[in-house]
Amino acid sequence: MTEKILVIDEGTTSTRAMLFAADGQELGSAQHALTQNYPEPGRVEHDASEIWEYSLAAARAMVEKAGGGANIASIGITNQRETIIFWNRQTGEPLCPAIVWQDRRTASICDNLKTEGHEAVVQQRTGLLLDPYFSGSKIGWALEHWPQLREAGDNLAVGTVESYLVFRLTGGLHITDASNAARTALMDIDNGRWDAELCALFGVPMGILPEITDCSGRFAETAEGIFDAPIAICGMAGDQQAATIGQACFEEGDTKATYGTGAFVLSYTGVKRRHSAHRILSTIGWQIDGERHYALEGSVFVAGSLMQWLRDQLGMIVSAGESEALAQSVADNAGVYIVPALSGLGAPYWQADARAAISGLSFSATKAHIVRAALEAMSYQTADLKSAFAADGADWKRLRIDGGMVANSWMSQDLADILAIEVDRPQFVETTALGAAMLAALGAGLYPDLGSAAQMRTGGQVFTPAMDDASRNARMAGWRSAVASVLTSKQGAG
Ligand code: ADP
């Protein structure tokens, strides 16, 4: 097969385009960093024009690399989820800043809805919880606070990032795929449709929402002038669902963890949705030919962003990669623990206003101990998720890992040691982009089904647990008391 696949991977910190051969081989990539705006504590915004312009520039670079659009079978899009964009249907121009998934401005809205007893219906219909993380409360807040949105009248459109990119690429198609729609808290994930009652709850008029589609299929072609030739858009999925596909988690119980800005564990549960009793999310993994496949998901808000914070705010490291040698340079954590609740705690705690702590410091603690504690926090947060999944009857037997952080082999081994299961790191860790390529290849008819497209995934390295139980238990006990102090201080403040 000589057909190439173009993937647009619009992440939180950067937007990237990648070119793949039909067998999964990466042929090239182009990337632009995105500007992060923090207008107030707890608020995170992106410029949607920048998202579009950088995505287009990166995609154009890859079309050129492919020798023109005629050599590209299809486009797959994957994206930061939950982030919302409002735009004008006539012009495609954004009407306000994009409110990013990390943004906590709607914490009090969610708390009020919780107090009023609405969480049960949200969880029942959407598989999610009442947390500012999800798009619904963000959309409601923006409509209430930004008058230009109301003034746009019938020209107002809203969508998550893939929806906006498709709108711009096609010159006006307003769709969203089921995996992204599942993250808005506005969709009934059992029937795959927007839910009128939830839309009313969050103050979202249904007319401004996109149409929900499959994750794979021939959706539309790019409009004239976008590339040198029209290219079919054939794949769409939220980044974590795309990574689940890219890791070929197609058997019930297959589980992956992606360590990027945040960390996200998804465990495939088949075509039947599972309900969690332990504050784990239930979500749509993907929808193909109208059939929905489900996953359980644990979302950790702070992962690689902790390394960025150590680098940019504290100046403790020059690069994230340096953390590996620093962690290795000391024998243990010297009692230092970091609870990285810099933007609240996600699963399984869900405390939007919990704040981070570095505990156990003594005069013998060094920079290396603190950096090591930061990496160790990834293992502890993942272990907390594993316990919650296990309590829901969905324990993991093995974990497939990916994302920018897993370049760190020390961290990968620490994960295996603390989780006490094998941890599998593919050679090609850009599984998010690979998953989108698989969906786009399937949609273009290059493969008959997703299982066959899985041959695009490469094998990799397995990290085997090598820590004794006593050391593991001692470390987990230290973590639990560090977390408890963060949760207690929150209760004390409240
Ligand atoms: P995203 O897709 O969320 O933008 P990536 O998957 O590209 O994120 O991962 C980037 C993150 O990984 C950054 O936050 C960076 O700090 C972190 N990172 C990159 N390399 C390493 C490393 N060797 N050790 C620890 N963290 C790393």
Coordinates of C-alpha atoms and ligand atoms in Angstrom, one line a residue:
M1 CA 0.0 0.0 0.0
T2 CA 1.4 3.4 -0.9
E3 CA -1.3 5.6 0.4
K4 CA -0.3 8.1 3.0
I5 CA -2.3 9.3 6.0
L6 CA -2.2 12.9 7.4
V7 CA -2.8 13.3 11.1
I8 CA -3.5 16.6 12.9
D9 CA -2.8 16.1 16.6
E10 CA -4.0 19.2 18.3
G11 CA -2.6 18.9 21.8
T12 CA -2.7 21.1 24.9
T13 CA 0.9 22.4 24.6
S14 CA 1.4 22.1 20.9
T15 CA -0.3 21.3 17.7
R16 CA 1.3 18.9 15.4
A17 CA 0.8 17.3 12.0
M18 CA 2.2 13.9 11.2
L19 CA 2.5 11.9 8.0
F20 CA 2.1 8.1 8.1
A21 CA 2.5 5.4 5.6
A22 CA -0.4 3.0 5.5
D23 CA 1.6 0.4 7.4
G24 CA 2.0 2.9 10.4
Q25 CA 5.5 4.0 9.6
E26 CA 6.0 7.7 10.5
L27 CA 7.2 9.7 7.5
G28 CA 7.4 13.1 9.0
S29 CA 6.0 15.7 11.5
A30 CA 5.7 19.4 12.0
Q31 CA 4.9 21.1 15.2
H32 CA 4.1 24.5 16.7
A33 CA 3.9 25.3 20.4
L34 CA 0.7 26.9 21.5
T35 CA 0.5 30.0 23.7
Q36 CA -0.9 29.2 27.1
N37 CA -2.8 32.1 28.7
Y38 CA -3.5 32.2 32.4
P39 CA -5.7 35.3 32.8
E40 CA -6.5 34.6 36.4
P41 CA -5.6 31.8 38.9
G42 CA -7.5 28.7 37.9
R43 CA -8.2 30.0 34.4
V44 CA -6.5 28.6 31.3
E45 CA -7.3 29.9 27.8
H46 CA -6.0 29.3 24.2
D47 CA -6.4 31.5 21.2
A48 CA -8.6 29.5 18.8
S49 CA -7.2 31.4 15.8
E50 CA -3.8 30.2 16.8
I51 CA -5.0 26.6 17.1
W52 CA -6.4 26.8 13.6
E53 CA -3.5 28.7 12.0
Y54 CA -0.8 26.4 13.5
S55 CA -2.8 23.3 12.7
L56 CA -3.1 24.4 9.1
A57 CA 0.5 25.4 8.8
A58 CA 1.7 22.0 10.2
A59 CA -0.7 20.1 8.0
R60 CA 0.4 22.0 4.9
A61 CA 4.0 21.2 5.7
M62 CA 3.1 17.5 5.7
V63 CA 1.1 17.7 2.5
E64 CA 4.1 19.2 0.9
K65 CA 6.3 16.4 2.3
A66 CA 3.9 13.9 0.8
G67 CA 4.4 15.5 -2.6
G68 CA 0.9 16.9 -2.6
G69 CA -2.6 16.2 -1.4
A70 CA -3.2 13.7 -4.2
N71 CA -0.8 11.3 -2.4
I72 CA -2.8 11.4 0.8
A73 CA -5.6 8.9 1.3
S74 CA -7.2 10.6 4.2
I75 CA -6.9 12.9 7.2
G76 CA -7.3 11.8 10.9
I77 CA -7.8 14.4 13.6
T78 CA -7.2 14.0 17.3
N79 CA -7.3 16.7 19.9
Q80 CA -7.2 18.0 23.4
R81 CA -10.7 17.1 24.7
E82 CA -13.3 19.2 26.6
T83 CA -11.7 22.5 25.5
I84 CA -14.5 24.6 23.9
I85 CA -14.4 27.1 21.1
F86 CA -17.2 29.4 20.0
W87 CA -17.2 30.8 16.5
N88 CA -19.2 32.6 13.9
R89 CA -20.9 30.1 11.4
Q90 CA -20.6 32.7 8.5
T91 CA -16.9 33.5 8.9
G92 CA -15.4 30.6 11.0
E93 CA -13.8 33.3 13.1
P94 CA -13.6 32.6 16.9
L95 CA -15.7 34.8 19.1
C96 CA -13.9 34.5 22.4
P97 CA -10.9 32.7 23.9
A98 CA -11.0 28.9 23.9
I99 CA -11.6 27.7 27.5
V100 CA -9.2 24.9 28.1
W101 CA -10.0 21.6 29.8
Q102 CA -7.7 22.5 32.8
D103 CA -9.7 25.7 33.5
R104 CA -11.4 25.6 36.9
R105 CA -13.5 28.8 36.6
T106 CA -16.8 26.8 36.8
A107 CA -15.9 25.0 40.1
S108 CA -18.6 26.9 42.0
I109 CA -21.2 26.3 39.3
C110 CA -20.4 22.5 39.5
D111 CA -20.5 22.6 43.3
N112 CA -23.9 24.3 43.3
L113 CA -25.3 21.7 40.9
K114 CA -23.9 19.0 43.1
T115 CA -25.5 20.5 46.2
E116 CA -28.8 20.7 44.4
G117 CA -28.5 16.9 43.8
H118 CA -27.8 16.8 40.1
E119 CA -24.7 14.7 40.1
A120 CA -26.6 11.4 39.9
V121 CA -28.3 12.2 36.7
V122 CA -25.1 13.5 35.1
Q123 CA -23.2 10.3 36.1
Q124 CA -26.1 8.1 34.9
R125 CA -26.4 9.7 31.5
T126 CA -22.9 10.8 30.7
G127 CA -20.6 8.5 32.7
L128 CA -18.9 11.7 34.0
L129 CA -19.1 13.7 37.2
L130 CA -19.9 17.3 38.1
D131 CA -16.5 18.8 37.6
P132 CA -15.4 22.0 35.8
Y133 CA -13.1 19.7 33.7
F134 CA -16.0 18.9 31.3
S135 CA -17.3 21.2 28.6
G136 CA -20.9 21.7 29.6
S137 CA -20.4 24.1 32.5
K138 CA -17.7 26.0 30.5
I139 CA -20.2 26.6 27.7
G140 CA -22.8 27.8 30.1
W141 CA -20.4 30.1 31.8
A142 CA -19.2 31.6 28.5
L143 CA -22.7 32.2 27.3
E144 CA -23.5 34.0 30.5
H145 CA -20.4 36.2 30.7
W146 CA -19.4 37.0 27.2
P147 CA -22.1 39.2 25.5
Q148 CA -20.6 38.8 22.0
L149 CA -21.8 35.2 22.1
R150 CA -25.4 36.1 22.6
E151 CA -25.1 38.9 20.1
A152 CA -24.0 36.4 17.4
G153 CA -27.6 35.1 17.4
D154 CA -28.1 32.4 14.8
N155 CA -24.5 32.6 13.6
L156 CA -23.2 31.2 16.9
A157 CA -21.6 27.7 16.8
V158 CA -19.8 25.9 19.5
G159 CA -17.7 22.8 19.5
T160 CA -14.7 21.0 20.8
V161 CA -11.4 21.4 19.0
E162 CA -11.8 18.7 16.4
S163 CA -15.2 20.2 15.6
Y164 CA -13.7 23.6 15.0
L165 CA -10.9 22.2 12.9
V166 CA -13.3 20.2 10.7
F167 CA -15.5 23.3 10.3
R168 CA -12.5 25.3 9.1
L169 CA -11.0 22.6 6.9
T170 CA -14.3 21.9 5.2
G171 CA -15.6 25.5 5.0
G172 CA -18.7 24.9 7.2
L173 CA -19.4 21.3 8.2
H174 CA -20.5 21.4 11.9
I175 CA -19.9 17.9 13.3
T176 CA -18.3 16.3 16.3
D177 CA -17.3 12.7 16.8
A178 CA -18.9 10.6 19.6
S179 CA -15.7 10.2 21.6
N180 CA -15.3 14.0 21.9
A181 CA -19.1 14.6 22.4
A182 CA -18.9 12.1 25.3
R183 CA -16.7 14.6 27.2
T184 CA -19.1 17.5 27.2
A185 CA -21.4 16.2 29.9
L186 CA -24.2 17.0 27.4
M187 CA -24.5 13.7 25.7
D188 CA -26.4 10.6 26.7
I189 CA -23.6 8.0 26.1
D190 CA -26.1 5.2 26.0
N191 CA -28.0 6.5 23.0
G192 CA -25.3 8.7 21.5
R193 CA -27.4 11.9 21.3
W194 CA -27.4 15.3 23.0
D195 CA -29.6 15.2 26.1
A196 CA -32.1 18.0 26.4
E197 CA -32.3 17.9 30.1
L198 CA -28.5 18.1 30.5
C199 CA -28.3 21.0 28.0
A200 CA -30.9 22.9 30.1
L201 CA -29.0 22.1 33.3
F202 CA -25.9 23.7 32.0
G203 CA -27.7 26.5 30.1
V204 CA -26.7 25.3 26.6
P205 CA -29.1 25.9 23.7
M206 CA -29.1 22.7 21.6
G207 CA -29.1 24.6 18.4
I208 CA -25.5 25.8 18.8
L209 CA -24.2 22.2 19.1
P210 CA -22.6 20.2 16.3
E211 CA -24.1 16.9 14.9
I212 CA -22.6 13.8 16.5
T213 CA -21.0 11.3 14.1
D214 CA -18.9 8.1 14.1
C215 CA -15.1 8.3 14.7
S216 CA -14.3 6.8 11.3
G217 CA -15.9 7.2 7.9
R218 CA -15.8 9.5 5.0
F219 CA -17.0 12.7 6.6
A220 CA -16.2 15.4 4.0
E221 CA -13.4 16.7 1.8
T222 CA -11.3 19.7 2.6
A223 CA -12.5 22.9 1.0
E224 CA -10.8 24.5 -2.0
G225 CA -7.7 26.4 -1.2
I226 CA -6.9 24.6 2.0
F227 CA -4.4 22.2 0.3
D228 CA -3.3 21.8 -3.3
A229 CA -6.0 19.1 -3.7
P230 CA -9.0 18.1 -1.7
I231 CA -8.3 15.4 1.0
A232 CA -11.0 13.3 2.6
I233 CA -11.4 13.6 6.4
C234 CA -11.9 10.1 7.6
G235 CA -11.0 9.8 11.3
M236 CA -11.7 11.8 14.5
A237 CA -11.2 11.0 18.1
G238 CA -10.4 12.7 21.4
D239 CA -6.7 12.3 22.2
Q240 CA -7.1 9.7 25.0
Q241 CA -9.5 7.6 23.0
A242 CA -7.2 7.8 20.0
A243 CA -4.3 6.7 22.2
T244 CA -6.4 3.7 23.4
I245 CA -6.9 2.8 19.7
G246 CA -3.2 3.4 18.9
Q247 CA -2.3 1.1 21.7
A248 CA -4.6 -1.5 20.2
C249 CA -6.7 -1.9 23.4
F250 CA -9.3 -4.0 21.7
E251 CA -9.8 -6.8 24.2
E252 CA -11.9 -6.2 27.3
G253 CA -9.6 -5.2 30.1
D254 CA -6.8 -3.9 27.8
T255 CA -5.5 -0.8 29.5
K256 CA -3.3 2.1 28.5
A257 CA -2.0 5.2 30.4
T258 CA -0.8 8.3 28.5
Y259 CA 1.5 10.7 30.4
G260 CA 1.4 14.0 28.7
T261 CA 0.4 17.3 30.2
G262 CA -2.0 15.3 32.3
A263 CA -2.2 11.5 32.7
F264 CA -5.1 9.5 31.5
V265 CA -5.8 5.8 32.0
L266 CA -8.4 4.1 29.8
S267 CA -9.5 0.5 30.0
Y268 CA -11.5 -0.9 27.2
T269 CA -14.8 -2.5 28.4
G270 CA -16.3 -3.6 25.1
V271 CA -19.7 -2.6 23.6
K272 CA -21.3 -2.6 27.0
R273 CA -21.0 0.5 29.2
R274 CA -19.8 -0.2 32.8
H275 CA -20.9 2.0 35.7
S276 CA -18.3 2.9 38.3
A277 CA -19.1 3.1 42.0
H278 CA -15.6 4.5 42.7
R279 CA -15.6 7.8 40.9
I280 CA -14.0 6.5 37.7
L281 CA -15.5 7.9 34.5
S282 CA -17.3 5.8 32.0
T283 CA -16.8 7.1 28.5
I284 CA -17.2 6.3 24.8
G285 CA -14.0 4.9 23.4
W286 CA -15.1 5.1 19.8
Q287 CA -18.1 4.8 17.6
I288 CA -17.9 3.0 14.3
D289 CA -20.9 2.1 12.0
G290 CA -23.1 3.5 14.7
E291 CA -21.8 1.0 17.3
R292 CA -20.4 2.5 20.5
H293 CA -17.5 1.0 22.3
Y294 CA -16.9 2.0 25.9
A295 CA -14.0 2.5 28.3
L296 CA -13.5 3.3 31.9
E297 CA -11.3 6.3 32.4
G298 CA -9.2 7.7 35.2
S299 CA -8.0 11.3 34.6
V300 CA -5.1 12.8 36.5
F301 CA -4.9 16.5 35.8
V302 CA -1.2 17.1 36.5
A303 CA 1.6 14.9 35.0
G304 CA 4.1 16.4 32.6
S305 CA 2.9 19.9 33.6
L306 CA 4.5 19.2 37.0
M307 CA 7.9 18.9 35.2
Q308 CA 7.1 22.1 33.3
W309 CA 6.4 23.8 36.6
L310 CA 9.6 22.6 38.1
R311 CA 11.4 23.9 35.0
D312 CA 9.6 27.2 34.3
Q313 CA 8.4 28.4 37.7
L314 CA 11.0 27.0 40.1
G315 CA 13.9 26.8 37.7
M316 CA 14.8 23.4 39.3
I317 CA 15.5 21.7 36.0
V318 CA 16.5 23.0 32.6
S319 CA 14.6 20.4 30.6
A320 CA 12.0 17.7 31.5
G321 CA 14.5 15.1 30.2
E322 CA 17.0 16.1 32.9
S323 CA 14.6 14.7 35.6
E324 CA 15.6 11.1 34.7
A325 CA 19.3 11.5 35.6
L326 CA 18.4 13.5 38.8
A327 CA 16.0 10.9 40.0
Q328 CA 18.6 8.2 39.4
S329 CA 21.3 10.2 41.2
V330 CA 19.7 9.6 44.7
A331 CA 19.0 6.3 46.4
D332 CA 15.5 7.1 47.5
N333 CA 13.0 10.0 48.0
A334 CA 14.4 10.9 51.4
G335 CA 10.8 11.1 52.7
V336 CA 9.9 13.8 50.2
Y337 CA 6.4 13.6 48.6
I338 CA 4.8 15.9 46.1
V339 CA 1.0 15.9 45.8
P340 CA 0.7 17.6 42.4
A341 CA -2.7 19.2 42.9
L342 CA -1.7 22.4 41.1
S343 CA -5.1 22.5 39.4
G344 CA -7.1 20.4 41.9
L345 CA -7.1 16.7 42.2
G346 CA -8.7 14.5 39.6
A347 CA -9.7 10.8 39.8
P348 CA -10.5 9.2 42.2
Y349 CA -10.5 12.3 44.5
W350 CA -12.3 14.9 42.4
Q351 CA -11.4 17.9 44.5
A352 CA -11.4 20.9 42.2
D353 CA -10.0 23.2 44.9
A354 CA -7.4 21.0 46.5
R355 CA -4.0 22.5 46.3
A356 CA -0.6 21.0 45.8
A357 CA 1.9 20.2 48.6
I358 CA 5.6 19.2 48.9
S359 CA 5.9 17.4 52.2
G360 CA 8.6 15.6 54.2
L361 CA 11.3 18.2 53.6
S362 CA 14.4 18.2 55.8
F363 CA 17.8 19.8 55.5
S364 CA 19.1 16.6 53.8
A365 CA 16.5 17.0 51.0
T366 CA 18.1 18.1 47.7
K367 CA 16.8 19.2 44.3
A368 CA 17.2 15.6 43.2
H369 CA 14.9 14.4 45.9
I370 CA 12.2 16.9 44.9
V371 CA 12.5 16.0 41.2
R372 CA 12.4 12.3 42.1
A373 CA 9.3 12.9 44.2
A374 CA 7.7 14.6 41.2
L375 CA 8.3 11.5 39.0
E376 CA 7.2 9.2 41.8
A377 CA 4.0 11.1 42.1
M378 CA 3.1 9.7 38.6
S379 CA 3.4 6.2 40.0
Y380 CA 1.3 6.9 43.1
Q381 CA -1.5 8.7 41.1
T382 CA -1.6 5.7 38.7
A383 CA -1.7 3.3 41.7
D384 CA -4.6 5.2 43.2
L385 CA -6.4 4.7 39.8
K386 CA -5.5 1.0 39.7
S387 CA -7.1 0.5 43.1
A388 CA -10.3 2.3 42.1
F389 CA -10.5 0.4 38.8
A390 CA -10.0 -2.9 40.8
A391 CA -12.8 -1.9 43.2
D392 CA -15.0 -1.5 40.2
G393 CA -14.1 -5.0 39.1
A394 CA -11.8 -3.8 36.3
D395 CA -8.3 -4.4 37.6
W396 CA -5.4 -4.1 35.2
K397 CA -3.2 -7.1 34.4
R398 CA -0.7 -5.1 32.4
L399 CA -0.4 -1.5 31.4
R400 CA 0.5 0.0 28.0
I401 CA 2.1 3.4 28.4
D402 CA 2.7 6.3 26.1
G403 CA 2.9 10.1 26.0
G404 CA 5.9 12.5 26.2
M405 CA 6.8 11.6 29.8
V406 CA 7.4 7.9 29.1
A407 CA 10.6 8.8 27.3
N408 CA 11.7 8.7 30.9
S409 CA 12.8 5.1 31.5
W410 CA 13.3 5.6 35.3
M411 CA 9.7 6.7 35.6
S412 CA 8.6 3.7 33.4
Q413 CA 10.4 1.3 35.7
D414 CA 9.0 3.0 38.8
L415 CA 5.5 2.6 37.4
A416 CA 6.1 -1.2 37.1
D417 CA 7.6 -1.4 40.6
I418 CA 4.7 0.5 42.3
L419 CA 1.9 -1.0 40.3
A420 CA 3.4 -4.5 40.5
I421 CA 2.5 -5.3 37.0
E422 CA 4.3 -5.4 33.7
V423 CA 4.4 -2.0 31.9
D424 CA 4.7 -2.1 28.1
R425 CA 6.2 0.9 26.2
P426 CA 5.8 0.7 22.4
Q427 CA 8.8 1.8 20.3
F428 CA 6.7 4.5 18.8
V429 CA 5.2 6.4 21.7
E430 CA 3.0 8.8 19.6
T431 CA 0.1 6.5 20.0
T432 CA -2.4 9.3 20.0
A433 CA -1.5 10.3 16.4
L434 CA -1.2 6.6 15.5
G435 CA -4.8 6.0 16.7
A436 CA -6.1 8.8 14.6
A437 CA -4.1 7.4 11.6
M438 CA -5.7 4.0 12.2
L439 CA -9.2 5.6 12.2
A440 CA -8.4 7.6 9.1
A441 CA -7.0 4.5 7.3
L442 CA -10.1 2.5 8.3
G443 CA -12.4 5.3 7.1
A444 CA -10.5 5.5 3.8
G445 CA -11.0 1.7 3.3
L446 CA -7.3 0.9 3.6
Y447 CA -8.2 -1.7 6.3
P448 CA -11.4 -3.7 6.7
D449 CA -11.7 -3.2 10.4
L450 CA -9.9 -1.6 13.4
G451 CA -8.4 -4.9 14.4
S452 CA -6.6 -5.1 11.1
A453 CA -5.5 -1.5 11.4
A454 CA -3.8 -2.5 14.6
Q455 CA -0.9 -3.9 12.6
M456 CA 0.2 -0.2 12.4
R457 CA 1.3 -0.5 16.0
T458 CA 5.0 -1.5 16.8
G459 CA 6.2 -3.7 19.6
G460 CA 8.4 -2.2 22.3
Q461 CA 10.0 -2.6 25.7
V462 CA 8.5 -4.3 28.8
F463 CA 9.3 -3.1 32.3
T464 CA 9.0 -5.8 34.9
P465 CA 8.3 -5.1 38.5
A466 CA 11.5 -5.5 40.6
M467 CA 10.6 -3.9 44.0
D468 CA 9.9 -5.9 47.2
D469 CA 6.5 -5.6 48.8
A470 CA 7.9 -3.9 51.9
S471 CA 9.5 -1.0 50.0
R472 CA 6.3 -0.6 47.8
N473 CA 4.0 -0.6 50.9
A474 CA 6.2 2.0 52.7
R475 CA 6.2 4.3 49.7
M476 CA 2.5 4.0 49.2
A477 CA 1.9 4.7 52.9
G478 CA 4.0 7.8 52.6
W479 CA 1.9 8.9 49.6
R480 CA -1.4 8.3 51.3
S481 CA -0.5 10.4 54.3
A482 CA 0.7 13.2 52.0
V483 CA -2.6 13.1 50.0
A484 CA -4.5 13.0 53.3
S485 CA -2.9 16.2 54.4
V486 CA -4.0 18.0 51.2
L487 CA -7.5 16.7 51.5
T488 CA -7.7 17.5 55.2
S489 CA -6.4 21.1 54.8
K490 CA -9.1 21.6 52.1
Q491 CA -11.8 20.4 54.5
G492 CA -10.3 22.6 57.2
A493 CA -10.4 25.6 54.9
G494 CA -13.9 24.9 53.9
Ligands
ADP1 P1 0.7 16.9 25.4 O1 0.3 16.0 24.3 O2 -0.2 16.9 26.6 O3 1.0 18.3 25.0 P2 3.2 15.3 25.4 O4 2.7 13.9 25.3 O5 3.8 15.9 24.2 O6 2.1 16.3 26.0 O7 4.2 15.3 26.6 C1 4.9 16.4 27.0 C2 5.1 16.4 28.5 O8 6.0 15.4 28.9 C3 5.6 17.8 29.0 O9 4.8 18.2 30.1 C4 7.0 17.4 29.5 O10 7.3 18.2 30.7 C5 7.0 16.0 29.8 N1 8.2 15.3 29.5 C6 8.9 15.2 28.3 N2 10.0 14.5 28.4 C7 10.1 14.0 29.7 C8 11.0 13.2 30.4 N3 12.1 12.7 29.8 N4 10.8 13.0 31.7 C9 9.7 13.6 32.3 N5 8.8 14.3 31.7 C10 9.0 14.6 30.4

